[in-house]
Short mmCIF file of C-alpha atoms and ligand atoms in Angstrom, two decimals:
data_model
loop_
_atom_site.label_atom_id
_atom_site.label_comp_id
_atom_site.label_asym_id
_atom_site.label_seq_id
_atom_site.Cartn_x
_atom_site.Cartn_y
_atom_site.Cartn_z
CA UNK Q 129 30.38 70.52 -176.31
CA UNK Q 130 26.83 71.91 -176.11
CA UNK Q 131 24.12 69.96 -174.29
CA UNK Q 132 22.53 67.12 -176.24
CA UNK Q 133 20.25 64.14 -175.64
CA UNK Q 134 22.08 60.83 -175.31
CA UNK Q 135 21.59 57.10 -174.91
CA UNK Q 136 23.89 56.34 -172.00
CA UNK Q 137 23.27 52.65 -171.41
CA UNK Q 138 21.37 49.61 -172.59
CA UNK Q 139 20.43 46.19 -171.27
CA UNK Q 140 19.45 42.81 -172.68
CA UNK Q 141 17.72 40.04 -170.73
CA UNK Q 142 17.47 36.69 -172.49
CA UNK Q 143 15.11 33.96 -171.19
CA UNK Q 144 16.75 30.63 -170.23
CA UNK Q 145 14.57 28.48 -172.52
CA UNK Q 146 15.21 28.19 -176.19
CA UNK Q 147 13.49 26.25 -179.00
CA UNK Q 148 15.37 25.28 -182.17
CA UNK Q 149 13.69 25.17 -185.58
CA UNK Q 150 14.01 21.38 -185.54
CA UNK Q 151 12.21 21.02 -182.18
CA UNK Q 152 9.47 23.42 -183.26
CA UNK Q 153 8.96 21.75 -186.64
CA UNK Q 154 8.92 18.22 -185.13
CA UNK Q 155 6.18 19.23 -182.72
CA UNK Q 156 4.17 21.15 -185.36
CA UNK Q 157 4.41 18.25 -187.84
CA UNK Q 158 3.25 15.75 -185.16
CA UNK Q 159 0.34 18.11 -184.45
CA UNK Q 160 -0.48 18.45 -188.18
CA UNK Q 161 -0.36 14.68 -188.70
CA UNK Q 162 -2.64 14.12 -185.70
CA UNK Q 163 -5.02 16.87 -186.88
CA UNK Q 164 -5.19 15.42 -190.40
CA UNK Q 165 -5.75 11.90 -189.06
CA UNK Q 166 -8.59 12.74 -186.67
CA UNK Q 167 -10.23 15.03 -189.25
CA UNK Q 168 -9.69 12.76 -192.26
CA UNK Q 169 -13.38 12.49 -193.16
CA UNK Q 170 -14.06 16.24 -192.87
CA UNK Q 171 -10.93 16.95 -194.93
CA UNK Q 172 -12.01 14.46 -197.62
CA UNK Q 173 -15.47 16.04 -197.73
CA UNK Q 174 -13.93 19.51 -198.12
CA UNK Q 175 -15.26 20.79 -194.78
CA UNK Q 176 -11.75 21.27 -193.35
CA UNK Q 177 -8.38 22.00 -194.95
CA UNK Q 178 -5.55 19.58 -194.22
CA UNK Q 179 -2.66 21.06 -192.22
CA UNK Q 180 0.45 21.40 -194.44
CA UNK Q 181 3.82 20.30 -193.03
CA UNK Q 182 6.53 22.71 -191.91
CA UNK Q 183 10.28 22.48 -192.56
CA UNK Q 184 13.31 23.74 -190.63
CA UNK Q 185 15.16 24.36 -193.93
CA UNK Q 186 12.33 26.58 -195.22
CA UNK Q 187 12.29 28.60 -192.02
CA UNK Q 188 16.02 29.30 -192.06
CA UNK Q 189 16.07 30.14 -195.77
CA UNK Q 190 12.91 32.30 -195.77
CA UNK Q 191 13.63 34.18 -192.53
CA UNK Q 192 17.20 33.61 -191.25
CA UNK Q 193 15.79 32.27 -187.96
CA UNK Q 194 17.49 29.20 -186.44
CA UNK Q 195 16.04 29.27 -182.93
CA UNK Q 196 14.15 31.49 -180.49
CA UNK Q 197 14.07 32.11 -176.73
CA UNK Q 198 10.80 31.73 -174.86
CA UNK Q 199 9.76 32.92 -171.41
CA UNK Q 200 8.01 29.59 -170.68
CA UNK Q 201 8.68 26.54 -172.85
CA UNK Q 202 6.19 24.18 -171.18
CA UNK Q 203 3.10 23.70 -173.34
CA UNK Q 204 4.43 25.13 -176.61
CA UNK Q 205 5.67 21.79 -177.99
CA UNK Q 206 2.84 19.72 -176.45
CA UNK Q 207 0.63 18.80 -179.41
CA UNK Q 208 -2.41 18.63 -177.15
CA UNK Q 209 -1.84 22.30 -176.16
CA UNK Q 210 0.39 24.29 -178.59
CA UNK Q 211 0.73 27.42 -176.44
CA UNK Q 212 2.83 28.28 -173.39
CA UNK Q 213 1.61 27.24 -169.95
CA UNK Q 214 2.13 30.43 -167.94
CA UNK Q 215 0.51 30.17 -164.47
CA UNK Q 216 -1.77 33.10 -163.60
CA UNK Q 217 -0.41 35.34 -160.84
CA UNK Q 218 -2.51 37.01 -158.13
CA UNK Q 219 -2.77 40.80 -157.80
CA UNK Q 220 -0.18 40.85 -155.01
CA UNK Q 221 2.49 39.18 -157.17
CA UNK Q 222 4.74 40.91 -159.67
CA UNK Q 223 3.35 40.47 -163.19
CA UNK Q 224 5.37 38.43 -165.71
CA UNK Q 225 6.18 41.45 -167.84
CA UNK Q 226 7.17 43.56 -164.82
CA UNK Q 227 9.49 40.75 -163.76
CA UNK Q 228 11.13 40.67 -167.20
CA UNK Q 229 11.27 44.47 -167.19
CA UNK Q 230 12.93 44.67 -163.77
CA UNK Q 231 15.64 42.19 -164.74
CA UNK Q 232 16.63 44.18 -167.82
CA UNK Q 233 16.14 47.61 -166.19
CA UNK Q 234 18.85 46.79 -163.64
CA UNK Q 235 21.27 45.87 -166.45
CA UNK Q 236 20.56 49.12 -168.34
CA UNK Q 237 20.91 51.23 -165.19
CA UNK Q 238 24.30 49.63 -164.44
CA UNK Q 239 25.47 50.19 -168.03
CA UNK Q 240 24.38 53.86 -167.80
CA UNK Q 241 26.09 54.25 -164.41
CA UNK Q 242 22.76 55.30 -162.88
CA UNK Q 243 20.78 54.50 -159.74
CA UNK Q 244 16.99 54.14 -159.81
CA UNK Q 245 16.66 57.48 -157.99
CA UNK Q 246 18.38 59.24 -160.93
CA UNK Q 247 15.42 58.29 -163.17
CA UNK Q 248 12.21 60.31 -163.27
CA UNK Q 249 10.29 58.68 -166.16
CA UNK Q 250 9.70 55.00 -166.96
CA UNK Q 251 8.24 53.92 -170.30
CA UNK Q 252 7.30 50.31 -170.92
CA UNK Q 253 7.06 50.04 -174.72
CA UNK Q 254 6.23 46.76 -176.44
CA UNK Q 255 3.79 44.97 -178.76
CA UNK Q 256 1.41 43.79 -176.00
CA UNK Q 257 0.90 44.41 -172.31
CA UNK Q 258 -0.63 41.60 -170.31
CA UNK Q 259 -3.31 43.82 -168.77
CA UNK Q 260 -4.83 47.23 -169.42
CA UNK Q 261 -4.21 48.81 -166.02
CA UNK Q 262 -2.50 49.66 -163.80
CA UNK Q 263 0.24 50.23 -166.36
CA UNK Q 264 3.12 47.74 -166.25
CA UNK Q 265 5.42 50.79 -166.31
CA UNK Q 266 3.90 52.08 -163.06
CA UNK Q 267 4.35 48.65 -161.48
CA UNK Q 268 8.04 48.73 -162.49
CA UNK Q 269 8.37 52.33 -161.29
CA UNK Q 270 6.96 51.27 -157.90
CA UNK Q 271 9.22 48.22 -157.63
CA UNK Q 272 12.30 50.37 -158.36
CA UNK Q 273 11.17 53.16 -156.01
CA UNK Q 274 11.30 55.81 -158.74
CA UNK Q 275 9.69 59.21 -158.15
CA UNK Q 276 8.11 60.81 -161.23
CA UNK Q 277 5.78 59.23 -163.76
CA UNK Q 278 5.46 56.13 -165.92
CA UNK Q 279 3.31 54.90 -168.77
CA UNK Q 280 2.90 52.03 -171.24
CA UNK Q 281 3.16 52.53 -174.97
CA UNK Q 282 2.05 50.03 -177.63
CA UNK Q 283 3.19 50.50 -181.23
CA UNK Q 284 3.86 46.84 -182.18
CA UNK Q 285 7.32 46.48 -183.73
CA UNK Q 286 8.03 50.19 -183.47
CA UNK Q 287 7.18 50.55 -179.78
CA UNK Q 288 10.84 50.85 -178.73
CA UNK Q 289 11.89 53.43 -181.35
CA UNK Q 290 8.68 55.44 -180.83
CA UNK Q 291 9.37 55.45 -177.08
CA UNK Q 292 12.93 56.63 -177.72
CA UNK Q 293 11.40 59.40 -179.83
CA UNK Q 294 9.21 60.38 -176.86
CA UNK Q 295 12.17 60.24 -174.45
CA UNK Q 296 14.25 62.41 -176.78
CA UNK Q 297 11.48 65.02 -176.85
CA UNK Q 298 11.01 64.97 -173.08
CA UNK Q 299 14.69 65.46 -172.35
CA UNK Q 300 14.91 68.19 -175.03
CA UNK Q 301 11.88 69.97 -173.57
CA UNK Q 302 13.18 69.65 -170.00
CA UNK Q 303 10.07 67.73 -168.83
CA UNK Q 304 12.25 64.77 -167.77
CA UNK Q 305 15.85 64.50 -166.67
CA UNK Q 306 16.45 60.79 -167.19
CA UNK Q 307 14.16 58.28 -168.92
CA UNK Q 308 14.26 54.50 -168.51
CA UNK Q 309 12.71 52.73 -171.51
CA UNK Q 310 11.94 49.03 -171.23
CA UNK Q 311 10.72 46.54 -173.85
CA UNK Q 312 9.50 43.34 -172.19
CA UNK Q 313 8.49 41.54 -175.37
CA UNK Q 314 6.41 38.57 -174.28
CA UNK Q 315 5.21 37.51 -177.73
CA UNK Q 316 4.80 33.72 -177.29
CA UNK Q 317 1.24 33.85 -175.84
CA UNK Q 318 0.04 35.46 -179.11
CA UNK Q 319 1.86 33.13 -181.52
CA UNK Q 320 -0.33 30.64 -183.37
CA UNK Q 321 1.85 27.53 -182.99
CA UNK Q 322 -0.77 25.63 -185.06
CA UNK Q 323 -0.16 27.83 -188.12
CA UNK Q 324 2.62 26.60 -190.40
CA UNK Q 325 3.18 30.05 -191.95
CA UNK Q 326 3.81 31.90 -188.68
CA UNK Q 327 4.64 29.36 -185.95
CA UNK Q 328 8.38 30.02 -186.27
CA UNK Q 329 8.50 33.81 -186.35
CA UNK Q 330 8.62 35.10 -182.76
CA UNK Q 331 10.68 34.89 -179.60
CA UNK Q 332 10.58 36.46 -176.13
CA UNK Q 333 13.19 38.87 -174.73
CA UNK Q 334 13.52 42.12 -172.76
CA UNK Q 335 15.63 45.13 -173.65
CA UNK Q 336 16.08 48.53 -172.02
CA UNK Q 337 17.82 51.86 -172.56
CA UNK Q 338 18.55 54.96 -170.50
CA UNK Q 339 18.12 58.35 -172.22
CA UNK Q 340 19.34 61.53 -170.52
CA UNK Q 341 21.10 64.83 -171.10
CA UNK Q 342 24.79 64.76 -172.03
CA UNK Q 343 25.31 67.02 -168.97
CA UNK Q 344 24.50 64.16 -166.61
CA UNK Q 345 25.83 61.19 -168.62
CA UNK Q 346 28.85 59.48 -167.07
CA UNK Q 347 28.99 56.01 -168.64
CA UNK Q 348 31.63 54.59 -170.97
CA UNK Q 349 29.54 54.23 -174.14
CA UNK Q 350 27.48 57.35 -174.80
CA UNK Q 351 25.61 57.99 -178.05
CA UNK Q 352 24.19 61.37 -178.98
CA UNK Q 353 20.72 61.21 -180.55
CA UNK Q 354 21.08 63.53 -183.56
CA UNK Q 355 17.35 63.24 -184.26
CA UNK Q 356 14.38 60.90 -184.41
CA UNK Q 357 11.87 60.23 -187.20
CA UNK Q 358 8.58 58.34 -187.12
CA UNK Q 359 5.91 57.50 -189.67
CA UNK Q 360 2.75 55.37 -189.72
CA UNK Q 361 0.57 54.26 -192.62
CA UNK Q 362 -2.53 52.12 -191.93
CA UNK Q 363 -2.40 48.51 -193.16
CA UNK Q 364 -4.40 45.36 -192.38
CA UNK Q 365 -1.54 43.10 -193.41
CA UNK Q 366 -0.32 42.45 -189.86
CA UNK Q 367 -3.05 42.02 -187.24
CA UNK Q 368 -3.92 40.59 -183.86
CA UNK Q 369 -7.62 41.05 -183.08
CA UNK Q 370 -7.78 39.93 -179.46
CA UNK Q 371 -8.78 42.78 -177.20
CA UNK Q 372 -10.92 43.87 -174.31
CA UNK Q 373 -14.11 43.82 -176.43
CA UNK Q 374 -13.51 40.16 -177.46
CA UNK Q 375 -15.59 38.91 -174.51
CA UNK Q 376 -18.53 41.10 -175.50
CA UNK Q 377 -18.16 39.78 -179.05
CA UNK Q 378 -18.47 36.21 -177.64
CA UNK Q 379 -15.24 35.66 -179.56
CA UNK Q 380 -13.13 32.51 -179.32
CA UNK Q 381 -9.71 33.58 -177.94
CA UNK Q 382 -8.12 30.64 -179.82
CA UNK Q 383 -9.48 31.72 -183.23
CA UNK Q 384 -6.66 32.34 -185.73
CA UNK Q 385 -7.60 35.99 -186.24
CA UNK Q 386 -7.32 36.66 -182.48
CA UNK Q 387 -3.62 35.67 -182.63
CA UNK Q 388 -0.80 37.20 -184.68
CA UNK Q 389 -1.48 36.75 -188.40
CA UNK Q 390 -0.14 38.45 -191.48
CA UNK Q 391 0.17 38.59 -195.24
CA UNK Q 392 3.94 38.06 -195.02
CA UNK Q 393 4.70 38.51 -198.71
CA UNK Q 394 2.78 41.79 -198.94
CA UNK Q 395 4.47 43.06 -195.78
CA UNK Q 396 7.86 42.24 -197.24
CA UNK Q 397 7.10 44.01 -200.55
CA UNK Q 398 5.48 47.10 -199.05
CA UNK Q 399 7.63 47.74 -195.99
CA UNK Q 400 11.11 47.41 -197.55
CA UNK Q 401 10.76 50.42 -199.93
CA UNK Q 402 9.07 52.43 -197.17
CA UNK Q 403 12.00 51.76 -194.84
CA UNK Q 404 14.60 52.69 -197.49
CA UNK Q 405 12.87 55.99 -198.27
CA UNK Q 406 12.38 56.76 -194.57
CA UNK Q 407 16.05 56.19 -193.72
CA UNK Q 408 17.32 58.17 -196.73
CA UNK Q 409 15.15 61.14 -195.77
CA UNK Q 410 16.24 60.90 -192.16
CA UNK Q 411 19.95 60.85 -193.02
CA UNK Q 412 19.49 63.76 -195.44
CA UNK Q 413 18.36 65.94 -192.52
CA UNK Q 414 21.96 65.74 -191.30
CA UNK Q 415 23.58 66.00 -194.75
CA UNK Q 416 24.49 62.33 -194.40
CA UNK Q 417 24.19 59.44 -196.85
CA UNK Q 418 24.21 55.70 -196.22
CA UNK Q 419 27.98 55.59 -196.88
CA UNK Q 420 28.52 57.82 -193.82
CA UNK Q 421 26.83 55.24 -191.56
CA UNK Q 422 29.17 52.96 -189.65
CA UNK Q 423 26.50 50.70 -188.11
CA UNK Q 424 22.95 49.67 -188.98
CA UNK Q 425 20.90 48.42 -186.02
CA UNK Q 426 17.86 47.36 -188.02
CA UNK Q 427 14.58 45.76 -187.00
CA UNK Q 428 14.97 41.99 -186.89
CA UNK Q 429 12.01 40.38 -188.67
CA UNK Q 430 13.62 38.71 -191.64
CA UNK Q 431 17.24 38.55 -192.79
CA UNK Q 432 16.20 38.96 -196.43
CA UNK Q 433 14.39 42.22 -195.61
CA UNK Q 434 17.48 43.58 -193.85
CA UNK Q 435 19.79 42.57 -196.70
CA UNK Q 436 17.47 44.11 -199.29
CA UNK Q 437 17.13 47.38 -197.34
CA UNK Q 438 20.86 47.83 -196.71
CA UNK Q 439 21.72 46.79 -200.29
CA UNK Q 440 19.33 49.44 -201.64
CA UNK Q 441 20.74 52.07 -199.28
CA UNK Q 442 24.41 51.26 -199.86
CA UNK Q 443 24.32 50.08 -203.46
CA UNK Q 444 26.34 47.03 -202.36
CA UNK Q 445 26.16 44.06 -199.98
CA UNK Q 446 26.60 45.17 -196.35
CA UNK Q 447 29.38 43.52 -194.34
CA UNK Q 448 28.05 41.42 -191.44
CA UNK Q 449 29.71 43.75 -188.95
CA UNK Q 450 28.02 46.82 -190.53
CA UNK Q 451 24.47 45.51 -190.22
CA UNK Q 452 24.43 42.90 -187.49
CA UNK Q 453 21.78 40.16 -187.53
CA UNK Q 454 20.54 38.72 -184.24
CA UNK Q 455 17.40 36.99 -185.44
CA UNK Q 456 19.20 33.71 -186.08
CA UNK Q 457 19.29 33.22 -182.28
CA UNK Q 458 16.46 35.49 -181.09
CA UNK Q 459 13.94 35.32 -184.01
CA UNK Q 460 11.59 38.30 -184.35
CA UNK Q 461 11.24 39.87 -180.91
CA UNK Q 462 8.83 42.63 -182.04
CA UNK Q 463 10.14 46.05 -180.96
CA UNK Q 464 13.20 44.70 -179.13
CA UNK Q 465 15.06 43.44 -182.24
CA UNK Q 466 16.94 46.59 -183.18
CA UNK Q 467 17.71 47.27 -179.50
CA UNK Q 468 19.22 43.77 -179.12
CA UNK Q 469 21.38 44.52 -182.18
CA UNK Q 470 22.48 47.82 -180.59
CA UNK Q 471 23.13 46.16 -177.25
CA UNK Q 472 25.38 43.47 -178.69
CA UNK Q 473 27.11 45.61 -181.31
CA UNK Q 474 28.05 49.11 -180.12
CA UNK Q 475 31.01 48.85 -177.78
CA UNK Q 476 33.61 48.72 -180.58
CA UNK Q 477 32.45 52.01 -182.12
CA UNK Q 478 34.79 55.01 -182.16
CA UNK Q 479 34.06 58.61 -181.22
CA UNK Q 480 32.32 60.32 -184.18
CA UNK Q 481 30.98 57.06 -185.66
CA UNK Q 482 27.38 57.23 -186.84
CA UNK Q 483 24.71 54.53 -186.47
CA UNK Q 484 21.09 54.18 -187.55
CA UNK Q 485 18.61 52.43 -185.26
CA UNK Q 486 15.43 51.60 -187.19
CA UNK Q 487 12.30 49.50 -186.67
CA UNK Q 488 9.53 48.64 -189.14
CA UNK Q 489 6.39 46.58 -188.75
CA UNK Q 490 2.71 46.41 -187.90
CA UNK Q 491 0.64 49.53 -188.35
CA UNK Q 492 2.55 49.98 -190.63
CA UNK Q 493 4.99 51.88 -188.47
CA UNK Q 494 8.60 52.94 -188.98
CA UNK Q 495 10.75 54.61 -186.34
CA UNK Q 496 14.38 55.65 -186.61
CA UNK Q 497 17.13 57.42 -184.71
CA UNK Q 498 20.44 58.71 -186.03
CA UNK Q 499 23.05 58.21 -183.30
CA UNK Q 500 26.61 59.49 -183.01
CA UNK Q 501 29.19 58.01 -180.64
CA UNK Q 502 30.54 60.69 -178.29
N1 CO8 K 653 7.51 25.34 -193.87
C1 CO8 K 653 7.50 24.98 -195.17
N2 CO8 K 653 6.91 25.71 -196.14
C2 CO8 K 653 6.31 26.85 -195.77
C3 CO8 K 653 6.27 27.29 -194.43
C4 CO8 K 653 6.91 26.47 -193.47
N3 CO8 K 653 6.93 26.81 -192.16
N4 CO8 K 653 5.61 28.46 -194.38
C5 CO8 K 653 5.22 28.75 -195.63
N5 CO8 K 653 5.63 27.78 -196.47
C6 CO8 K 653 5.39 27.69 -197.92
C7 CO8 K 653 4.19 28.52 -198.35
O1 CO8 K 653 2.99 27.84 -198.17
C8 CO8 K 653 4.51 28.76 -199.81
O2 CO8 K 653 4.18 27.63 -200.56
P1 CO8 K 653 3.56 27.79 -202.03
O3 CO8 K 653 4.61 28.54 -202.84
O4 CO8 K 653 3.34 26.38 -202.46
O5 CO8 K 653 2.31 28.59 -201.85
C9 CO8 K 653 6.03 28.89 -199.82
O6 CO8 K 653 6.49 28.24 -198.63
C10 CO8 K 653 6.47 30.33 -199.80
O7 CO8 K 653 5.69 31.02 -198.78
P2 CO8 K 653 5.75 32.56 -198.56
O8 CO8 K 653 5.60 33.25 -199.88
O9 CO8 K 653 4.82 32.94 -197.45
O10 CO8 K 653 7.27 32.66 -198.04
P3 CO8 K 653 8.17 33.90 -197.92
O11 CO8 K 653 9.41 33.66 -198.68
O12 CO8 K 653 7.44 35.20 -198.16
O13 CO8 K 653 8.55 33.87 -196.35
C11 CO8 K 653 7.94 35.07 -194.35
C12 CO8 K 653 7.55 33.99 -195.36
C13 CO8 K 653 9.21 34.58 -193.66
C14 CO8 K 653 6.84 35.24 -193.34
C15 CO8 K 653 8.23 36.38 -195.10
O14 CO8 K 653 7.17 36.69 -195.97
C16 CO8 K 653 8.43 37.57 -194.18
O15 CO8 K 653 9.25 37.55 -193.29
N6 CO8 K 653 7.73 38.64 -194.44
C17 CO8 K 653 7.89 39.86 -193.65
C18 CO8 K 653 6.99 39.76 -192.52
C19 CO8 K 653 7.27 40.76 -191.46
O16 CO8 K 653 8.27 41.40 -191.35
N7 CO8 K 653 6.32 40.86 -190.63
C20 CO8 K 653 6.42 41.68 -189.53
C21 CO8 K 653 5.64 41.03 -188.50
S1 CO8 K 653 6.16 41.42 -186.95
C22 CO8 K 653 5.44 42.86 -186.41
O17 CO8 K 653 5.09 43.73 -187.10
C23 CO8 K 653 5.23 42.95 -184.96
C24 CO8 K 653 3.87 42.48 -184.61
C25 CO8 K 653 3.77 42.39 -183.13
C26 CO8 K 653 4.38 41.17 -182.52
C27 CO8 K 653 3.53 39.97 -182.62
C28 CO8 K 653 3.99 38.91 -181.65
C29 CO8 K 653 3.17 37.65 -181.70
#
C-alpha cells in the first residue's frame, strides 16, 4: 500500500471525581434558595431577578447528561463558593493541564507502540490554557524529553479536530514524522455553577492521539486519515469573555459574561444544519455517502443534536453502536468529546471500515476527518 497519514493510537484519562445530576442540582437549588432568601427585598423591588430552580430530569432530557467528571470536586458543590478549589502551583511545579496531558500522553504513546523519542511535534489543543506562556505543549514536550517543537492551539470545541488537521498536513508535507496531540480539557474553572441554564453542561477529561506516516506505524489499531475538513463562521452565541485584558478593563472575573455562556437554543438550531452539510460535502470528496459510514464519532454536546444530525444524514435512526454517545457519563468535554467516543469505540472495527470524526461548537467551528481502518 502507498504511504498515507494514520492515527496509530489514542488515550483517555478520566479524573477520579464525578458529580451526578442529582448532586449538582441539590447544591444549585440550595444556593438558589439561599440567594432568593437573602435578596428577597431586592427581588420584590425588581432590582434583582430570583434564581430559578434546576432539575435533574430536565438536564437528562434536554442534554442526555447524567453525570460529569471533574478534576477537583472541592468547592463546586459548596454554596458559599460554587467553583472548584484548585490550589495555585509555583513556577517550579508542573501545571495542572500539563499533569493531565502527561497522564494521557503516556496512554496514547503505549497504544501507538511509540516511545517519547519517536515523537517530534507536540500539540496541546483545547478550549482554554491556564496561562499564555510558556506554552503548555512545550512544558509537556520538556517533561517527556521530546526533541522538536510544540505549540498550543485554542479552537474551543473544535481544537482537537483542527489540531488533527494540522498534524495531517505536517506529516503529509514531511515537516514532522510523528505528532502527539493532547486535549487536556479543564473546563470546570470556567463553568458558571450559579447559572441554572449552563451549570450542568461541562466536565473535565484529557484525550490524546498519535498521528504518523503509515510507513512507521506498528500498532494494532491503525486508521488512515483519508482527508480533513474545517470551517468557521463567526457567531456570538457561545462566548467566554475572560482574557488577559480583563484586568485592564477592571473587569470582575466572576461576572457571568466572563464565564462560559451561550444562547443554547440558537446554537442547536444553527449548528445542526451546518454540521450535516459539512459532513455530506466531506464524504462526497471520497464518493462516499452516510450509508457507507460504519461509525460516527461525533462531538458530544447534546444527545438530541447528535440524533438529529445522524438522522438527517442517514434518513433513519442511528443504532447506538453506529453513533456512540459518551456524554451521559462525561458531559460536554469541549474538544475531547469526539476523541473519547473514538477511544472507547474503535477496536471492534474491521479493515476497510469507514468512520467520521466530527466536532462542532463555539466560533462557530466545525472540524471533521474521514478515517478508514487499515
Ligand atoms: N433545570 C430546569 N429547567 C431548565 C434548566 C434546568 N437546569 N435550564 C433551562 N431550563 C428551562 C428554561 O428556562 C426553559 O424554560 P421556559 O420554557 O419556561 O423558558 C426550558 O427549560 C427550556 O429551556 P431551553 O430552551 O434553554 O432548553 P433546551 O431544550 O434548548 O436545552 C440546552 C438547553 C441543553 C443547553 C440545549 O439548548 C443545547 O444543548 N444546545 C446546544 C448547545 C451547544 O451545543 N453548545 C455548545 C457549547 S460547548 C462549546 O462550544 C465549547 C465551548 C468551550 C468550552 C467551555 C467550557 C466551560
